[in-house]
């Protein structure tokens, strides 16, 4: 279990504007920290919360969201 916690800690360090956690079922979740998206922002593809079943997909989603945020 320590390895899972370490990977979550690394993701949190890499994406500090997101609150990151792993569910009991093993899925990865992140929600924006201190930011509430408007309907317009959601319409551009930004998401308040992202989730994935594996770490690589999760990191890909977070990178995509960071790129979308930077483009707005």
Short mmCIF file of C-alpha atoms in Angstrom, two decimals:
data_model
loop_
_atom_site.label_atom_id
_atom_site.label_comp_id
_atom_site.label_asym_id
_atom_site.label_seq_id
_atom_site.Cartn_x
_atom_site.Cartn_y
_atom_site.Cartn_z
CA UNK A 1 0.00 0.00 0.00
CA UNK A 2 2.95 2.33 0.53
CA UNK A 3 3.65 2.38 -3.21
CA UNK A 4 0.09 3.55 -3.91
CA UNK A 5 0.43 6.33 -1.35
CA UNK A 6 3.76 7.36 -2.81
CA UNK A 7 2.30 7.61 -6.32
CA UNK A 8 -0.60 9.71 -5.01
CA UNK A 9 1.87 11.98 -3.21
CA UNK A 10 3.90 12.36 -6.40
CA UNK A 11 0.78 13.24 -8.41
CA UNK A 12 -0.23 15.77 -5.75
CA UNK A 13 3.23 17.35 -5.90
CA UNK A 14 3.06 17.53 -9.70
CA UNK A 15 -0.48 18.96 -9.78
CA UNK A 16 -0.79 21.16 -6.67
CA UNK A 17 -3.97 22.87 -7.87
CA UNK A 18 -5.80 19.54 -7.61
CA UNK A 19 -6.86 17.55 -4.54
CA UNK A 20 -5.88 13.98 -5.41
CA UNK A 21 -7.06 10.74 -3.83
CA UNK A 22 -7.61 7.06 -4.54
CA UNK A 23 -10.89 5.33 -3.83
CA UNK A 24 -11.23 2.10 -1.88
CA UNK A 25 -11.95 0.42 -5.22
CA UNK A 26 -8.58 1.64 -6.55
CA UNK A 27 -9.74 4.40 -8.91
CA UNK A 28 -7.85 7.69 -9.01
CA UNK A 29 -9.73 10.97 -8.49
CA UNK A 30 -8.76 14.63 -8.57
CA UNK A 31 -10.88 17.69 -8.02
CA UNK A 32 -9.86 21.29 -8.51
CA UNK A 33 -8.61 22.86 -5.30
CA UNK A 34 -10.20 26.22 -4.45
CA UNK A 35 -11.71 26.73 -7.90
CA UNK A 36 -15.31 26.48 -8.98
CA UNK A 37 -15.77 26.23 -12.76
CA UNK A 38 -18.50 28.20 -14.50
CA UNK A 39 -20.90 26.59 -16.96
CA UNK A 40 -19.02 28.38 -19.74
CA UNK A 41 -15.70 26.88 -18.62
CA UNK A 42 -17.26 23.43 -18.44
CA UNK A 43 -18.57 24.03 -21.96
CA UNK A 44 -14.98 24.49 -23.16
CA UNK A 45 -14.03 21.04 -21.85
CA UNK A 46 -12.74 21.89 -18.40
CA UNK A 47 -13.81 19.46 -15.69
CA UNK A 48 -14.23 20.08 -11.97
CA UNK A 49 -13.30 16.47 -11.15
CA UNK A 50 -11.54 13.80 -13.17
CA UNK A 51 -11.20 10.09 -12.52
CA UNK A 52 -9.52 7.08 -14.06
CA UNK A 53 -8.94 3.45 -13.21
CA UNK A 54 -5.20 3.47 -13.91
CA UNK A 55 -2.43 5.91 -13.12
CA UNK A 56 -1.31 6.56 -16.70
CA UNK A 57 -4.82 7.48 -17.84
CA UNK A 58 -5.24 9.63 -14.72
CA UNK A 59 -2.02 11.55 -15.43
CA UNK A 60 -3.08 12.01 -19.04
CA UNK A 61 -6.41 13.51 -17.95
CA UNK A 62 -4.71 15.89 -15.53
CA UNK A 63 -2.21 17.03 -18.16
CA UNK A 64 -5.04 17.61 -20.63
CA UNK A 65 -6.97 19.65 -18.07
CA UNK A 66 -3.90 21.73 -17.23
CA UNK A 67 -3.35 22.43 -20.96
CA UNK A 68 -7.01 23.42 -21.41
CA UNK A 69 -6.83 25.75 -18.38
CA UNK A 70 -3.67 27.38 -19.71
CA UNK A 71 -5.40 27.96 -23.06
CA UNK A 72 -8.31 29.88 -21.50
#
